[in-house]
Coordinates of C-alpha atoms in Angstrom, one line a residue:
I1 CA -15.1 -17.0 26.6
A2 CA -12.1 -15.7 24.7
G3 CA -9.9 -18.5 26.0
K4 CA -12.4 -21.2 24.8
A5 CA -12.7 -19.5 21.4
C6 CA -9.0 -19.1 21.0
P7 CA -7.2 -21.9 22.8
W8 CA -3.8 -20.9 21.4
A9 CA -4.0 -17.4 23.1
Q10 CA -2.9 -18.8 26.5
D11 CA -0.9 -21.8 25.2
E12 CA 2.7 -20.7 24.7
A13 CA 3.8 -24.2 23.4
L14 CA 1.1 -24.1 20.7
Q15 CA 2.0 -20.6 19.8
Q16 CA 5.7 -21.6 19.3
V17 CA 4.5 -24.5 17.0
L18 CA 2.3 -22.1 15.0
M19 CA 5.1 -19.6 14.7
S20 CA 7.6 -22.3 13.6
D21 CA 5.3 -23.5 10.9
W22 CA 4.6 -20.0 9.8
S23 CA 8.3 -19.3 9.5
V24 CA 8.7 -22.3 7.2
S25 CA 5.8 -21.0 5.0
F26 CA 7.2 -17.5 5.0
T27 CA 10.6 -18.7 3.9
S28 CA 9.0 -21.0 1.3
L29 CA 7.2 -18.0 -0.3
Y30 CA 10.4 -15.9 -0.3
N31 CA 12.3 -18.7 -2.1
L32 CA 9.5 -19.0 -4.7
L33 CA 9.7 -15.2 -5.2
K34 CA 13.4 -15.3 -5.6
A35 CA 13.1 -18.2 -8.1
K36 CA 10.5 -16.2 -10.1
L37 CA 7.9 -18.8 -9.4
C38 CA 5.8 -16.4 -7.3
P39 CA 5.1 -12.8 -8.5
Y40 CA 4.2 -11.3 -5.1
F41 CA 2.8 -12.0 -1.7
Y42 CA 1.5 -10.2 1.3
V43 CA 2.4 -10.5 5.0
C44 CA -0.6 -9.1 6.9
T45 CA 0.1 -8.3 10.6
Y46 CA -2.3 -6.7 13.0
Q47 CA -0.2 -3.5 12.8
F48 CA 1.1 -3.2 9.3
T49 CA 1.2 -4.9 5.9
V50 CA 4.2 -5.9 3.9
L51 CA 4.1 -6.5 0.1
F52 CA 7.0 -8.5 -1.4
R53 CA 7.3 -8.2 -5.1
A54 CA 9.5 -10.2 -7.5
A55 CA 12.1 -8.5 -9.7
G56 CA 10.3 -7.1 -12.8
L57 CA 7.1 -6.0 -11.1
A58 CA 6.2 -2.4 -10.6
G59 CA 9.2 -1.3 -12.7
S60 CA 11.8 -2.6 -10.3
D61 CA 14.8 -4.8 -11.5
V62 CA 15.3 -6.3 -8.0
I63 CA 13.1 -7.9 -5.3
T64 CA 11.3 -5.2 -3.3
A65 CA 9.3 -5.1 -0.1
V66 CA 7.0 -2.2 0.7
I67 CA 5.7 -1.7 4.3
S68 CA 2.7 0.4 5.4
P69 CA 2.0 1.9 7.7
T70 CA 5.2 2.2 9.7
T71 CA 6.1 3.9 13.0
R72 CA 9.3 5.4 14.4
G73 CA 9.7 2.4 16.6
L74 CA 9.5 -0.1 13.7
R75 CA 11.9 2.0 11.5
E76 CA 14.4 2.2 14.4
A77 CA 14.2 -1.5 15.0
M78 CA 14.9 -2.1 11.3
R79 CA 17.9 0.2 11.3
N80 CA 19.3 -1.6 14.3
E81 CA 19.1 -4.9 12.4
G82 CA 21.1 -3.3 9.5
I83 CA 18.1 -3.1 7.1
E84 CA 18.6 -0.4 4.6
F85 CA 15.3 1.2 3.5
S86 CA 14.0 4.5 2.1
L87 CA 10.9 6.6 2.7
P88 CA 10.2 7.8 -0.9
L89 CA 7.1 9.8 -0.1
V90 CA 8.9 11.7 2.7
E91 CA 11.9 12.3 0.4
E92 CA 9.7 13.4 -2.4
S93 CA 7.9 15.9 -0.1
R94 CA 11.2 17.2 1.2
S95 CA 12.6 17.7 -2.3
R96 CA 9.4 19.5 -3.3
K97 CA 9.7 21.9 -0.3
Q98 CA 13.4 22.5 -1.0
K99 CA 12.6 23.5 -4.6
N100 CA 9.8 25.8 -3.4
S101 CA 12.1 27.5 -0.9
E102 CA 15.0 28.1 -3.3
G103 CA 16.1 31.7 -3.1
N104 CA 15.2 32.1 0.6
L105 CA 17.9 33.1 3.0
E106 CA 17.1 30.1 5.3
T107 CA 17.7 26.6 4.1
E108 CA 16.8 23.3 5.6
V109 CA 19.5 20.8 6.3
A110 CA 18.3 17.2 6.2
H111 CA 19.4 14.7 8.9
G112 CA 18.7 11.0 8.4
P113 CA 16.5 9.4 5.7
E114 CA 13.2 10.6 7.2
V115 CA 13.0 14.2 8.3
A116 CA 14.4 17.6 7.9
A117 CA 16.0 18.7 11.2
P118 CA 18.2 21.5 12.4
S119 CA 21.9 21.2 12.3
D120 CA 23.7 19.3 15.1
D121 CA 26.3 22.0 15.2
D122 CA 24.7 24.5 17.6
D123 CA 27.6 27.0 17.3
D124 CA 27.2 27.3 13.5
G125 CA 23.4 27.7 13.9
F126 CA 23.8 30.6 16.3
S127 CA 27.0 32.2 15.0
W128 CA 25.1 35.2 13.7
L129 CA 24.1 36.0 17.3
E130 CA 27.8 36.4 18.2
E131 CA 28.2 38.8 15.3
M132 CA 25.5 40.9 16.8
G133 CA 26.9 40.6 20.3
V134 CA 23.7 39.2 21.8
Q135 CA 24.7 35.6 22.1
D136 CA 24.5 35.7 25.9
K137 CA 21.0 37.0 25.9
V138 CA 19.5 34.2 23.9
K139 CA 19.1 30.7 25.3
K140 CA 20.4 28.1 23.0
P141 CA 18.6 24.7 22.8
D142 CA 20.4 21.9 24.6
A143 CA 21.1 18.5 23.1
I144 CA 17.9 17.1 24.7
S145 CA 15.7 19.8 23.1
I146 CA 17.3 19.2 19.7
K147 CA 16.7 15.4 20.1
L148 CA 13.1 15.9 21.1
R149 CA 12.6 18.2 18.1
K150 CA 14.0 15.6 15.8
E151 CA 11.7 12.9 17.3
K152 CA 8.7 15.1 16.8
H153 CA 9.5 15.4 13.1
E154 CA 9.9 11.6 12.9
V155 CA 6.6 10.7 14.5
Q156 CA 4.6 13.1 12.4
V157 CA 4.5 10.6 9.6
D158 CA 3.7 7.6 11.7
H159 CA 0.6 5.6 10.6
R160 CA 0.2 7.9 7.6
P161 CA 0.7 7.0 3.9
E162 CA 4.0 9.0 3.9
S163 CA 5.4 6.4 6.4
L164 CA 5.7 3.9 3.5
A165 CA 9.1 2.2 3.8
V166 CA 10.7 0.5 0.8
V167 CA 13.3 -2.3 1.1
K168 CA 15.2 -3.5 -2.0
G169 CA 17.5 -6.2 -3.1
T170 CA 19.4 -8.3 -0.6
N171 CA 18.0 -6.2 2.3
T172 CA 14.6 -8.0 1.7
F173 CA 16.2 -11.2 3.0
T174 CA 17.4 -9.4 6.1
L175 CA 13.8 -8.1 6.5
L176 CA 12.6 -11.7 6.2
N177 CA 14.7 -12.7 9.2
F178 CA 13.8 -9.6 11.1
L179 CA 10.0 -10.3 10.7
I180 CA 10.5 -14.0 11.7
N181 CA 12.2 -13.0 14.9
C182 CA 10.1 -9.9 15.7
K183 CA 8.2 -10.6 18.9
S184 CA 5.8 -7.7 18.4
L185 CA 4.6 -9.2 15.2
V186 CA 2.0 -11.3 17.1
A187 CA -0.9 -9.7 18.9
V188 CA -1.2 -10.3 22.6
A189 CA -4.9 -9.4 22.8
G190 CA -8.0 -9.4 20.6
P191 CA -9.2 -12.0 18.0
Q192 CA -5.7 -12.4 16.5
A193 CA -4.0 -13.0 19.9
G194 CA -1.2 -15.6 19.6
L195 CA -1.7 -16.0 15.8
P196 CA 1.1 -15.4 13.3
P197 CA 0.5 -12.9 10.5
T198 CA -1.5 -14.0 7.5
L199 CA 0.3 -14.8 4.3
L200 CA -1.5 -14.2 1.0
S201 CA -0.2 -15.4 -2.3
P202 CA -1.5 -16.1 -5.8
V203 CA 0.5 -19.4 -5.9
A204 CA 0.6 -22.4 -3.7
F205 CA 3.3 -22.5 -1.0
R206 CA 4.4 -24.8 1.8
G207 CA 1.8 -24.9 4.5
G208 CA -0.6 -22.8 2.6
T209 CA -4.3 -23.6 2.2
M210 CA -6.7 -22.8 -0.7
Q211 CA -9.3 -20.2 0.3
T212 CA -12.3 -19.2 -1.9
L213 CA -13.8 -15.8 -2.0
K214 CA -17.4 -15.4 -1.1
A215 CA -19.6 -14.5 -4.1
R216 CA -23.2 -13.4 -4.2
S217 CA -25.2 -12.6 -7.3
M218 CA -28.4 -10.6 -7.5
N219 CA -30.9 -9.7 -10.2
A220 CA -33.0 -6.5 -10.2
K221 CA -34.8 -4.2 -12.6
A222 CA -33.8 -0.6 -13.1
R223 CA -35.8 2.0 -14.9
V224 CA -34.0 3.4 -18.0
R225 CA -35.9 6.1 -19.7
L226 CA -39.4 4.7 -20.3
A227 CA -38.7 1.1 -19.8
Y228 CA -37.2 -1.3 -17.3
E229 CA -34.0 -3.2 -17.9
D230 CA -32.6 -6.2 -16.1
I231 CA -29.6 -5.4 -13.9
F232 CA -27.2 -8.2 -12.8
S233 CA -24.8 -7.7 -9.9
L234 CA -22.0 -9.8 -8.5
E235 CA -20.7 -9.1 -5.0
I236 CA -17.3 -10.6 -4.1
V237 CA -16.1 -10.5 -0.5
G238 CA -12.6 -11.3 0.7
P239 CA -9.0 -10.4 0.0
V240 CA -9.3 -9.8 -3.8
L241 CA -5.6 -9.8 -4.9
P242 CA -4.5 -7.6 -7.8
H243 CA -4.2 -10.5 -10.3
S244 CA -7.7 -11.7 -9.4
L245 CA -9.1 -8.2 -10.1
H246 CA -7.5 -8.2 -13.5
L247 CA -8.8 -11.7 -14.3
L248 CA -12.3 -10.6 -13.3
T249 CA -12.2 -7.7 -15.6
M250 CA -11.1 -9.9 -18.5
L251 CA -13.9 -12.3 -17.7
L252 CA -16.6 -9.6 -17.5
Q253 CA -15.3 -7.9 -20.7
S254 CA -16.0 -11.2 -22.6
A255 CA -19.2 -12.2 -20.8
Q256 CA -20.8 -8.7 -20.8
Q257 CA -19.9 -7.7 -24.4
G258 CA -17.5 -5.1 -23.3
A259 CA -19.8 -3.2 -21.0
F260 CA -19.8 -3.4 -17.2
S261 CA -19.0 -1.3 -14.1
A262 CA -17.4 -2.2 -10.7
V263 CA -17.2 -0.5 -7.3
L264 CA -14.0 -1.3 -5.4
Y265 CA -13.3 -1.1 -1.7
T266 CA -9.6 -1.0 -0.8
H267 CA -7.9 -1.8 2.5
E268 CA -6.8 1.8 3.0
P269 CA -3.3 1.3 4.5
T270 CA -2.3 -0.6 1.4
A271 CA -3.5 2.0 -1.1
V272 CA -0.1 3.6 -0.9
F273 CA 1.4 0.5 -2.5
N274 CA 0.4 2.1 -5.8
A275 CA 3.1 4.7 -5.3
D276 CA 5.6 5.2 -8.2
L277 CA 8.9 3.8 -7.0
S278 CA 10.6 3.6 -10.4
N279 CA 10.9 5.5 -13.6
E280 CA 10.7 2.8 -16.2
T281 CA 9.2 -0.6 -16.8
I282 CA 11.7 -3.5 -16.4
S283 CA 11.4 -6.6 -18.4
K284 CA 12.1 -9.8 -16.5
D285 CA 11.4 -13.5 -17.2
L286 CA 8.4 -14.2 -15.0
L287 CA 6.5 -16.4 -17.3
K288 CA 6.6 -19.3 -14.9
C289 CA 5.2 -17.3 -11.9
G290 CA 1.7 -18.6 -12.5
L291 CA 0.0 -15.4 -13.8
H292 CA -1.8 -14.9 -17.1
S293 CA 0.5 -13.2 -19.6
K294 CA -1.8 -10.1 -19.9
T295 CA -2.0 -9.9 -16.1
L296 CA 1.7 -10.1 -15.8
D297 CA 2.1 -7.3 -18.4
Q298 CA -0.2 -5.1 -16.4
L299 CA 1.5 -5.7 -13.0
S300 CA 4.9 -5.1 -14.6
Q301 CA 4.0 -1.5 -15.4
V302 CA 5.1 1.4 -13.3
P303 CA 2.2 2.3 -10.9
T304 CA 0.5 5.6 -11.7
L305 CA -2.1 6.0 -8.9
G306 CA 0.2 7.4 -6.3
K307 CA -1.2 7.2 -2.8
S308 CA -4.7 6.4 -4.0
S309 CA -6.4 3.3 -5.4
L310 CA -9.2 2.4 -7.8
R311 CA -12.6 3.2 -6.5
F312 CA -14.8 2.9 -9.6
L313 CA -14.1 1.0 -12.8
E314 CA -16.4 1.2 -15.9
M315 CA -16.1 -0.3 -19.3
K316 CA -18.1 0.9 -22.3
D317 CA -17.5 -0.4 -25.8
S318 CA -14.4 -2.3 -24.5
A319 CA -12.9 1.0 -23.3
Y320 CA -12.0 1.6 -19.6
A321 CA -12.8 4.6 -17.5
W322 CA -12.0 4.8 -13.8
K323 CA -11.9 7.0 -10.7
S324 CA -9.5 6.9 -7.8

């Protein structure tokens, strides 16, 4: 049944054609991003999501790509390809712990960009045993034990928001080539077997197709004090991109005389994309990227939600209130 429903799952030739066309579309989007004709786009794989943002968005003055969630294997593969990246949430947590532990006799020595690990120099780490004359009575950890301990620290952040990886500048182009040539990017089983990752963009690109969101409106009556009032609801299903949400709020503000509420459901692994990766708003010429000027101003701001996302949005008298 699966073979009939997904003919490409067992057809390697067809898979190669699909992947070739996908690579052209992916490259097209990146070139649009670089030319400031596309503000951002998503690469949605069955394991993780990548958000590419143009220079000027989210307070960055260069092109950025944020990946979530990541695993030790993915990060190691990126390093092997020469892709420089950072784990800002891990580094932030480590910095906070170091500040809290100031004044203690024991200090942590960080190795690598991801985790705090013991020193590689075993003799230095156990020199105090020699001073006490008991070095022969204590078994020192061998190289394998130290390596396993490091790996344990690394995998602790796998699949968690803290595993967010950030790639900046020219390294995003290296990431592009890495993703195009990455064999594990395509699922080998399940409904997505044999299919390239999904590309989502607010602007048209080579090979892209226009998809409409599913909308359903409902009317009901709700009791307010001693009377009943008409309640109108609009349910929108699908990948609602950030610019679409902002445009919807602008539309509802005008249509509902500045009073409405909205409940939002976020794809959880991407909530961490709201993390603050910069300290100031950068002004860039993105007027030709296809977004409304007010939407562009909003997306250019430095994110403030951290690892969370908007869950509830309410407007009263044209003033916003929200919960995350």
